[in-house]
Coordinates of C-alpha atoms in Angstrom, one line a residue:
Chain J
X299 CA 22.1 -32.2 12.1
X300 CA 24.1 -33.6 8.6
X301 CA 20.8 -35.4 7.3
X302 CA 18.9 -31.7 6.8
X303 CA 18.8 -32.6 3.0
X304 CA 16.6 -29.1 1.8
X305 CA 18.0 -26.1 0.9
X306 CA 20.1 -23.7 2.8
X307 CA 20.0 -20.2 3.4
X308 CA 23.5 -18.5 3.6
X309 CA 23.4 -15.3 6.0
X310 CA 25.1 -12.4 4.1
X311 CA 26.3 -9.9 6.6
X312 CA 23.6 -7.7 6.7
X313 CA 20.9 -10.7 7.6
X314 CA 23.3 -12.5 9.3
X315 CA 20.8 -10.9 12.7
X316 CA 17.7 -12.6 12.0
X317 CA 19.5 -15.8 11.4
X318 CA 21.0 -15.6 14.9
X319 CA 17.7 -14.8 15.7
X320 CA 16.2 -17.3 14.3
X321 CA 18.7 -20.1 15.6
X322 CA 17.8 -18.3 19.5
X323 CA 13.6 -18.8 18.9
X324 CA 13.0 -14.8 17.8
X325 CA 11.5 -13.0 14.7
X326 CA 14.2 -10.1 13.9
X327 CA 12.7 -7.4 11.7
X328 CA 14.2 -4.1 11.5
X329 CA 12.7 -0.4 12.1
X330 CA 13.4 2.4 11.2
X331 CA 14.9 5.2 13.6
X332 CA 13.5 8.2 11.7
X333 CA 10.3 7.2 10.4
X334 CA 9.4 3.9 12.5
X335 CA 8.7 1.7 9.5
X336 CA 8.8 -1.8 10.7
X337 CA 10.2 -3.8 7.6
X338 CA 11.7 -8.1 6.3
X339 CA 13.7 -9.5 4.9
X340 CA 16.5 -7.3 6.3
X341 CA 18.3 -4.7 5.1
X342 CA 20.5 -2.0 6.6
X343 CA 18.8 0.8 5.7
X344 CA 14.8 2.1 5.6
X345 CA 13.3 1.2 2.1
X346 CA 10.5 3.2 3.1
X347 CA 12.8 6.1 3.3
X348 CA 16.2 5.9 2.5
X349 CA 17.3 6.5 6.0
X350 CA 20.2 4.6 7.6
X351 CA 19.5 4.6 11.1
X352 CA 17.7 1.7 11.9
X353 CA 17.2 -1.3 14.9
X354 CA 16.5 -4.6 14.9
X355 CA 13.7 -5.3 16.8
X356 CA 12.0 -8.3 18.2
X357 CA 8.3 -10.1 16.6
X358 CA 6.0 -10.8 18.5
X359 CA 5.8 -14.3 16.5
X360 CA 2.4 -13.9 15.7
X361 CA 1.1 -13.8 12.8
X362 CA -2.0 -14.1 10.1
X363 CA -2.0 -16.2 6.9
X364 CA -2.3 -14.6 4.1
X365 CA -1.9 -16.9 1.0
X366 CA -0.3 -19.9 0.1
X367 CA -0.5 -23.1 -2.6
X368 CA -0.2 -26.6 -1.6
X369 CA 2.7 -28.1 -3.6
X370 CA 1.7 -31.3 -5.3
X371 CA 4.3 -31.5 -7.6
X372 CA 7.4 -34.3 -6.4
X373 CA 9.3 -32.5 -3.3
X374 CA 11.6 -36.2 -1.9
X375 CA 13.1 -33.8 0.2
X376 CA 9.9 -32.5 1.8
X377 CA 8.1 -36.1 2.0
X378 CA 5.8 -37.4 0.0
X379 CA 2.8 -35.6 1.4
X380 CA 1.7 -32.6 -0.8
X381 CA 3.5 -29.7 1.8
X382 CA 1.7 -26.1 1.8
X383 CA 4.0 -22.7 1.3
X384 CA 2.8 -20.1 2.5
X385 CA 3.4 -16.2 2.8
X386 CA 2.4 -14.6 6.1
X387 CA 1.2 -11.6 7.2
X388 CA 3.2 -10.5 11.0
X389 CA 1.4 -8.9 13.2
X390 CA 4.3 -6.3 13.2
X391 CA 3.8 -5.5 9.8
X392 CA 5.7 -7.6 7.0
X393 CA 4.7 -10.3 5.3
X394 CA 7.6 -13.6 5.2
X395 CA 6.9 -17.1 3.3
X396 CA 6.6 -19.9 5.3
X397 CA 5.0 -23.3 5.5
X398 CA 2.2 -23.8 8.2
X399 CA 3.3 -27.1 10.1
X400 CA 1.7 -28.8 12.9
X401 CA -1.9 -28.6 10.4
X402 CA -3.1 -30.7 8.2
X403 CA -1.7 -29.7 4.6
X404 CA -5.5 -28.9 3.4
X405 CA -7.6 -26.2 1.9
X406 CA -9.9 -27.2 4.6
X407 CA -7.6 -27.2 7.4
X408 CA -5.7 -23.7 5.7
X409 CA -8.1 -20.9 6.1
X410 CA -6.5 -17.4 5.1
X411 CA -6.4 -15.5 7.6
X412 CA -6.5 -17.7 10.8
X413 CA -4.2 -16.9 13.9
X414 CA -0.9 -18.8 13.5
X415 CA 2.6 -18.7 15.6
X416 CA 6.0 -18.8 14.5
X417 CA 7.9 -22.4 15.5
X418 CA 11.3 -22.8 14.6
X419 CA 13.0 -26.3 12.9
X420 CA 16.0 -26.1 13.7
X421 CA 18.1 -27.6 10.4
X422 CA 21.9 -27.8 11.7
X423 CA 24.1 -25.5 15.0
X424 CA 23.4 -22.2 12.8
X425 CA 20.2 -22.0 10.5
X426 CA 16.8 -22.7 12.2
X427 CA 13.5 -21.6 9.8
X428 CA 11.1 -20.2 11.1
X429 CA 7.8 -22.0 10.4
X430 CA 4.0 -20.5 11.5
X431 CA 1.7 -23.3 13.0
X432 CA -2.0 -23.0 13.8
X433 CA -1.9 -20.7 17.1
X434 CA -2.5 -21.7 20.8
Chain Y
X212 CA 8.6 7.8 -26.2
X213 CA 7.6 9.8 -29.6
X214 CA 4.1 8.0 -31.2
X215 CA 4.8 6.0 -33.7
X216 CA 8.1 7.3 -34.7
X217 CA 9.6 3.9 -34.9
X218 CA 8.2 0.8 -36.6
X219 CA 8.1 -3.4 -36.3
X220 CA 9.4 -4.4 -40.1
X221 CA 10.6 -7.8 -39.5
X222 CA 8.7 -10.3 -37.6
X223 CA 8.6 -14.5 -37.3
X224 CA 8.9 -17.0 -35.2
X225 CA 11.0 -20.2 -35.1
X226 CA 10.5 -22.7 -37.9
X227 CA 9.5 -25.2 -35.8
X228 CA 8.0 -24.8 -32.3
X229 CA 7.4 -27.3 -30.0
X230 CA 9.2 -29.3 -29.2
X231 CA 12.4 -29.2 -31.0
X232 CA 15.7 -32.1 -29.7
X233 CA 17.8 -31.2 -32.6
X234 CA 18.5 -27.7 -32.4
X235 CA 20.5 -26.2 -29.6
X236 CA 19.3 -22.7 -27.5
X237 CA 21.4 -20.9 -29.7
X238 CA 20.6 -22.6 -32.6
X239 CA 16.5 -21.7 -32.1
X240 CA 18.1 -17.9 -32.1
X241 CA 19.7 -17.4 -35.1
X242 CA 16.5 -19.5 -37.1
X243 CA 14.1 -16.9 -35.8
X244 CA 16.6 -14.0 -36.7
X245 CA 16.9 -15.4 -39.6
X246 CA 13.1 -15.5 -40.3
X247 CA 12.7 -12.2 -39.1
X248 CA 15.5 -10.9 -41.6
X249 CA 14.6 -12.9 -44.6
X250 CA 10.5 -11.4 -43.7
X251 CA 11.8 -7.6 -43.6
X252 CA 14.0 -8.6 -46.5
X253 CA 17.8 -7.8 -44.5
X254 CA 20.9 -10.1 -43.6
X255 CA 22.9 -9.8 -40.6
X256 CA 25.3 -6.7 -42.5
X257 CA 22.2 -4.0 -42.0
X258 CA 21.8 -4.6 -38.8
X259 CA 23.1 -2.6 -36.0
X260 CA 21.3 -2.7 -33.0
X261 CA 20.9 -6.4 -30.7
X262 CA 19.5 -6.9 -28.0
X263 CA 17.9 -10.3 -26.2
X264 CA 17.1 -11.4 -22.6
X265 CA 18.4 -14.7 -20.3
X266 CA 21.1 -15.8 -23.2
X267 CA 23.9 -12.7 -24.0
X268 CA 23.4 -10.3 -27.0
X269 CA 26.8 -10.4 -27.2
X270 CA 26.5 -14.2 -27.5
X271 CA 23.9 -13.6 -30.9
X272 CA 25.6 -10.7 -32.2
X273 CA 28.5 -12.6 -32.8
X274 CA 26.6 -15.5 -33.7
X275 CA 24.9 -14.3 -36.4
X276 CA 27.5 -11.7 -37.6
X277 CA 26.8 -9.0 -36.5
X278 CA 28.9 -5.9 -35.6
X279 CA 26.0 -3.3 -33.7
X280 CA 26.4 0.0 -32.4
X281 CA 24.1 -0.5 -29.4
X282 CA 23.3 -3.3 -27.5
X283 CA 20.6 -4.3 -24.7
X284 CA 20.6 -7.0 -22.6
X285 CA 18.0 -6.1 -20.2
X286 CA 16.9 -9.6 -18.6
X287 CA 13.8 -9.3 -16.2
X288 CA 11.9 -12.8 -17.2
X289 CA 9.4 -13.1 -19.7
X290 CA 8.9 -9.7 -20.6
X291 CA 11.6 -8.5 -21.0
X292 CA 11.5 -8.1 -24.5
X293 CA 9.0 -5.7 -24.5
X294 CA 11.5 -3.8 -22.5
X295 CA 13.9 -4.4 -25.1
X296 CA 11.4 -2.4 -28.3
X297 CA 10.9 -0.1 -25.4
X298 CA 14.2 1.1 -25.3
X299 CA 15.0 0.4 -29.1
X300 CA 12.4 2.8 -30.0
X301 CA 14.9 5.4 -27.6
X302 CA 17.6 3.9 -29.2
X303 CA 16.8 4.3 -32.4
X304 CA 15.2 8.1 -32.0
X305 CA 18.4 9.3 -29.7
X306 CA 20.6 8.0 -33.7
X307 CA 21.7 5.7 -31.6
X308 CA 21.6 2.5 -33.9
X309 CA 19.4 2.6 -37.2
X310 CA 17.9 -1.2 -37.0
X311 CA 17.5 -3.2 -33.8
X312 CA 17.2 -7.2 -34.1
X313 CA 15.2 -8.3 -30.6
X314 CA 15.5 -12.4 -30.2
X315 CA 14.2 -14.8 -27.7
X316 CA 14.7 -18.8 -28.3
X317 CA 14.5 -21.6 -25.2
X318 CA 14.8 -24.7 -25.3
X319 CA 12.6 -25.1 -22.3
X320 CA 11.1 -28.7 -23.0
X321 CA 14.3 -30.3 -25.0
X322 CA 17.0 -28.4 -22.7
X323 CA 19.4 -28.8 -25.7
X324 CA 21.7 -25.6 -24.9
X325 CA 20.1 -24.7 -22.2
X326 CA 21.1 -22.4 -18.9
X327 CA 20.6 -24.0 -16.0
X328 CA 18.0 -22.1 -12.9
X329 CA 19.6 -22.0 -9.5
X330 CA 19.5 -19.2 -6.6
X331 CA 21.9 -18.8 -5.2
X332 CA 21.5 -19.7 -1.3
X333 CA 22.4 -15.7 -0.6
X334 CA 20.7 -14.4 -2.3
X335 CA 17.4 -13.4 -0.9
X336 CA 15.3 -15.2 -2.8
X337 CA 18.1 -18.1 -2.0
X338 CA 17.3 -16.9 1.2
X339 CA 13.5 -16.1 2.5
X340 CA 11.8 -18.5 -0.4
X341 CA 13.9 -21.3 -1.6
X342 CA 14.2 -22.9 1.9
X343 CA 10.6 -23.5 2.1
X344 CA 9.9 -25.8 -1.3
X345 CA 9.9 -23.7 -4.0
X346 CA 10.8 -24.9 -7.1
X347 CA 9.1 -23.5 -10.3
X348 CA 6.7 -21.1 -11.1
X349 CA 3.5 -23.0 -10.6
X350 CA 5.2 -22.8 -6.3
X351 CA 5.8 -19.3 -6.6
X352 CA 3.8 -17.5 -9.5
X353 CA 0.1 -19.7 -7.8
X354 CA 0.6 -18.2 -4.5
X355 CA -1.0 -14.6 -4.9
X356 CA -4.0 -16.1 -6.3
X357 CA -5.9 -17.2 -3.3
X358 CA -5.7 -13.8 -1.9
X359 CA -7.2 -12.7 -4.5
X360 CA -10.0 -14.8 -4.8
X361 CA -10.6 -14.9 -0.9
X362 CA -11.3 -10.5 -1.8
X363 CA -13.6 -10.4 -4.8
X364 CA -15.3 -14.0 -4.2
X365 CA -13.4 -15.4 -7.5
X366 CA -14.3 -19.4 -8.0
X367 CA -11.7 -22.2 -8.8
X368 CA -13.9 -22.7 -12.0
X369 CA -13.3 -18.9 -12.9
X370 CA -10.1 -19.4 -13.1
X371 CA -10.0 -22.3 -14.6
X372 CA -12.9 -20.3 -17.0
X373 CA -9.9 -18.7 -18.3
X374 CA -8.3 -22.0 -20.3
X375 CA -11.4 -22.6 -21.1
X376 CA -12.0 -19.8 -23.6
X377 CA -8.1 -19.6 -24.7
X378 CA -8.2 -23.3 -25.6
X379 CA -11.2 -21.6 -28.1
X380 CA -8.7 -19.1 -29.5
X381 CA -6.0 -22.0 -29.6
X382 CA -8.8 -23.9 -31.5
X383 CA -7.9 -21.5 -34.6
X384 CA -4.5 -21.5 -34.6
X385 CA -2.8 -24.2 -36.8
X386 CA -0.1 -23.9 -35.0
X387 CA -0.9 -23.6 -31.0
X388 CA 0.2 -26.8 -29.5
X389 CA -3.1 -27.6 -27.6
X390 CA -6.5 -27.3 -30.1
X391 CA -9.5 -29.7 -28.5
X392 CA -11.6 -27.7 -26.7
X393 CA -11.8 -28.3 -22.7
X394 CA -14.4 -27.5 -19.9
X395 CA -14.5 -26.0 -16.7
X396 CA -14.2 -29.5 -15.9
X397 CA -11.9 -30.9 -17.8
X398 CA -9.6 -28.2 -16.2
X399 CA -10.8 -28.5 -12.4
X400 CA -10.1 -32.5 -13.2
X401 CA -6.4 -32.3 -14.1
X402 CA -3.7 -33.1 -12.4
X403 CA -3.5 -31.1 -9.5
X404 CA 0.0 -28.8 -9.6
X405 CA -0.3 -26.6 -6.8
X406 CA -3.4 -26.7 -4.9
X407 CA -5.6 -24.9 -6.6
X408 CA -3.6 -24.6 -9.8
X409 CA -4.1 -28.1 -12.0
X410 CA -2.0 -28.6 -15.0
X411 CA -4.2 -26.9 -17.0
X412 CA -4.1 -23.8 -15.2
X413 CA -1.0 -23.5 -15.7
X414 CA 0.9 -22.5 -19.2
X415 CA 2.3 -25.3 -21.3
X416 CA 7.1 -25.8 -22.0
X417 CA 7.7 -26.1 -25.3
X418 CA 10.8 -25.2 -27.3
X419 CA 10.8 -22.5 -29.5
X420 CA 12.1 -18.5 -30.4
X421 CA 10.9 -15.1 -32.3
X422 CA 12.7 -12.7 -33.1
X423 CA 11.6 -8.3 -34.1
X424 CA 13.6 -6.0 -37.0
X425 CA 12.6 -2.8 -36.0
X426 CA 13.7 0.4 -37.2
X427 CA 12.3 4.4 -37.8
X428 CA 9.0 5.3 -38.9
X429 CA 10.1 7.1 -41.5
X430 CA 12.6 4.2 -43.2
X431 CA 9.6 1.5 -42.6
X432 CA 7.8 2.1 -45.8
X433 CA 10.7 1.2 -47.6
X434 CA 10.0 -2.8 -46.5
X435 CA 8.6 -5.2 -47.8
X436 CA 6.0 -5.7 -44.9
X437 CA 3.7 -3.6 -43.9
X438 CA 5.4 -1.1 -41.4
X439 CA 3.1 -1.9 -37.4
X440 CA 3.8 1.2 -35.1
X441 CA 4.8 1.3 -31.6
X442 CA 1.9 4.0 -30.3
X443 CA 3.0 3.3 -26.6
X444 CA 5.5 1.8 -24.3
X445 CA 5.5 1.1 -20.7
X446 CA 7.8 -0.9 -18.2
X447 CA 8.2 -1.1 -14.5
X448 CA 9.6 -3.4 -12.3
X449 CA 8.1 -4.9 -8.4
X450 CA 9.9 -6.9 -6.4
X451 CA 12.7 -10.3 -6.4
X452 CA 10.5 -12.3 -4.0
X453 CA 6.7 -12.9 -5.1
X454 CA 5.8 -12.9 -1.3
X455 CA 7.2 -9.5 -1.2
X456 CA 4.3 -8.3 -3.5
X457 CA 2.7 -5.3 -1.9
X458 CA -0.9 -6.5 -2.7
X459 CA -1.2 -9.9 -3.5
X460 CA -4.9 -8.9 -5.6
X461 CA -3.0 -6.7 -7.7
X462 CA 0.4 -6.1 -9.5
X463 CA 2.3 -2.7 -9.5
X464 CA 4.1 -3.5 -11.6
X465 CA 1.6 -3.7 -14.1
X466 CA -0.4 -0.7 -13.4
X467 CA 3.2 1.4 -13.4
X468 CA 3.9 0.0 -17.4
X469 CA 0.2 -0.2 -18.5
X470 CA -0.2 3.5 -17.2
X471 CA 2.6 4.6 -18.9
X472 CA 2.0 3.0 -22.1
X473 CA -1.8 4.6 -22.5
X474 CA -0.8 8.0 -21.1
X475 CA 1.8 7.7 -24.1
X476 CA 0.1 6.4 -26.9
X477 CA -3.3 8.8 -26.0
X478 CA -5.5 6.0 -26.5
X479 CA -8.6 5.0 -23.9
X480 CA -9.3 1.7 -23.1
X481 CA -12.1 1.6 -26.0
X482 CA -9.7 2.2 -29.0
X483 CA -8.0 -1.1 -28.3
X484 CA -9.4 -3.9 -30.6
X485 CA -6.8 -6.4 -29.8
X486 CA -5.2 -7.4 -26.4
X487 CA -2.5 -9.9 -25.1
X488 CA -1.8 -10.8 -21.4
X489 CA 1.0 -12.8 -21.0
X490 CA -0.8 -15.9 -19.5
X491 CA 1.8 -18.3 -17.7
X492 CA -0.8 -19.5 -15.2
X493 CA -4.9 -19.0 -15.5
X494 CA -4.5 -15.9 -13.3
X495 CA -2.7 -13.9 -14.8
X496 CA -5.0 -12.7 -17.3
X497 CA -7.2 -11.6 -14.5
X498 CA -5.0 -9.3 -13.1
X499 CA -3.8 -8.1 -16.7
X500 CA -7.2 -7.2 -17.5
X501 CA -7.4 -4.9 -13.8
X502 CA -4.7 -3.8 -14.0
X503 CA -4.3 -2.3 -17.2
X504 CA -8.2 -0.3 -16.7
X505 CA -10.0 -2.4 -18.5
X506 CA -11.8 -3.9 -15.8
X507 CA -12.7 -2.8 -12.5
X508 CA -11.3 -4.9 -9.6
X509 CA -12.6 -7.5 -8.9
X510 CA -14.8 -7.8 -12.1
X511 CA -11.8 -9.6 -14.4
X512 CA -13.1 -13.0 -14.0
X513 CA -16.1 -12.3 -14.6
X514 CA -15.6 -10.8 -17.8
X515 CA -13.9 -13.3 -19.1
X516 CA -16.3 -15.5 -17.7
X517 CA -19.2 -13.4 -19.5
X518 CA -17.8 -14.6 -23.0
X519 CA -15.8 -10.5 -23.8
X520 CA -12.7 -11.9 -24.6
X521 CA -13.7 -15.2 -26.3
X522 CA -14.4 -15.2 -29.8
X523 CA -16.6 -12.9 -30.7
X524 CA -16.1 -10.7 -28.0
X525 CA -15.3 -6.9 -27.8
X526 CA -12.4 -7.2 -26.3
X527 CA -10.3 -10.0 -28.2
X528 CA -7.7 -11.4 -25.7
X529 CA -4.6 -13.7 -26.7
X530 CA -6.2 -14.7 -29.8
X531 CA -3.0 -17.1 -30.3
X532 CA -4.3 -19.2 -27.7
X533 CA -2.2 -18.2 -25.8
X534 CA 1.1 -19.7 -22.7
X535 CA -1.6 -21.8 -21.9
X536 CA -2.5 -23.3 -25.4
X537 CA -0.5 -21.6 -28.3
X538 CA 3.6 -22.3 -27.2
X539 CA 5.8 -21.3 -23.8
X540 CA 9.6 -22.0 -24.0
X541 CA 10.2 -20.0 -20.6
X542 CA 9.9 -16.7 -22.1
X543 CA 6.8 -16.0 -24.0
X544 CA 6.7 -12.0 -24.1
X545 CA 8.2 -12.7 -27.4
X546 CA 5.6 -15.0 -29.0
X547 CA 2.9 -12.4 -27.6
X548 CA 4.9 -9.6 -29.8
X549 CA 4.3 -11.4 -32.8
X550 CA 0.8 -12.1 -31.6
X551 CA 0.1 -8.5 -31.4
X552 CA 2.7 -7.6 -35.1
X553 CA 0.5 -10.2 -37.0
X554 CA -2.7 -9.4 -35.6
X555 CA -2.0 -5.2 -36.4
X556 CA -0.6 -6.9 -40.1
X557 CA -3.8 -8.6 -40.6
X558 CA -2.6 -11.7 -40.6
X559 CA -3.0 -13.8 -38.0
X560 CA -4.3 -17.1 -38.0
X561 CA -7.7 -16.2 -35.7
X562 CA -7.6 -12.1 -36.7
X563 CA -9.1 -9.8 -35.4
X564 CA -11.6 -8.4 -38.4
X565 CA -10.2 -4.4 -39.1
X566 CA -8.4 -4.7 -35.5
X567 CA -6.0 -1.0 -36.0
X568 CA -4.4 -1.1 -31.9
X569 CA -3.2 -3.7 -30.3
X570 CA -1.1 -4.4 -26.0
X571 CA 1.0 -7.1 -25.2
X572 CA 1.6 -6.9 -22.0
X573 CA 3.7 -9.0 -20.2
X574 CA 5.2 -10.0 -17.0
X575 CA 8.3 -11.1 -16.1
X576 CA 9.9 -13.4 -13.3
X577 CA 6.9 -13.7 -9.9
X578 CA 5.2 -10.2 -10.6
X579 CA 8.8 -9.3 -10.6
X580 CA 8.6 -6.8 -13.8
X581 CA 6.0 -5.8 -16.7
X582 CA 6.7 -4.5 -19.8
X583 CA 3.9 -3.3 -22.3
X584 CA 3.3 -2.6 -25.7
X585 CA 0.7 0.1 -27.5
X586 CA 0.9 -1.2 -31.4
X587 CA -1.3 0.9 -34.7
X588 CA -1.2 -0.1 -38.7
X589 CA -2.1 3.3 -39.1
X590 CA 0.6 5.4 -40.7
X591 CA 1.2 8.4 -38.9

């Protein structure tokens, strides 16, 4: 989609598996084979115990709303309406920044701890962004 | 560090403050440095240590004509200057240099010779935060606040009250950008920036700078100004991404830096007469009061609402008006340090009577880093 106007991530060797996962429709986290810690953002060692033996695991895509703001400053690339910038807590433990979509961008519609599910927004053939919507 | 082994002997802000389109950022560094040198009765040839953040200490040293034997370019955001004070104290005690100049300047509003702000799309933030529409601090630094508010039942009115009370301090300060008193309604009715944050809950964007000169406590006695001694110091960092803070209701960097500074200083909270907490946004003094241990978790907002930090309260806080009302060029930590030094010298516009111990606590990035300095005006 050559018309995607928003900033795009550029994967590095350590994060490629994550963005490949998003392109393929799943969130890929990493888990330490030594201490079992599941973590994000990607890196090729465990931030909890420094072990290098880690594996990529598929996340459920379920999350809850941890915190957010509704940005009212001009971001024409995000449209004219205010939009949420949120941090969600994944079922597996890690948190990630995202946008909450498919619901009104209002404090009333966005309740902390509400259940969410991932949906992927295709930006280019290589990059899809993980966004979250109210769980059905 | 060894208590009171090092002192501030020169301190000044830029000649102008606020909107300064006729000076570049580099010129503002020099203006602040020259004012601090004049305050200390020194010239560039007397300085042998240089530190700055954002810009390079190589640039400021050369521009000012200084040939240092020690430099520090630690740049971890707006609290970098607290870290410079800490590192300078260690360097002076180790004999790496004798007289350190720390400068800050930012053409934050006019953007004359200012750095461009960009994030590498391959950086962690570029990959995992920028694509979701974060623009600048108002859409990042504010994200943890809602979790804090829900956890402790803190209201938007409570957060607004932080700005209201700081404006009371600003009203006493002729150099403050905003001096007219405001109400909670004024704050809540100001333009929505990033819900739940309104304009008056966000810091100013201004031009300005400041500089400090430090030397050994032994030499400090021979300088023209009353020495302000370094009693304790702390620093820490947590994360380059606000989304990856360990806990959105408390800053780990604040807790670690604050505890280190209190331990080094060997003081109790009740010993503190004056406090500066870097207030880029109105929730920061609440986090700071709790994470430094002045309040229990969840009690910071009530502590402010009950006027403990207001004029006449038992713990005067952000007495220059803070980043919310005094000035905020981008890296505000220097101005918090300047106000602590003024309070310790006894020359602040809103002077706290008989203040003997002051703390300046800084934040860098979006809860990314922290630095804490405990000052005393009592000779060792």
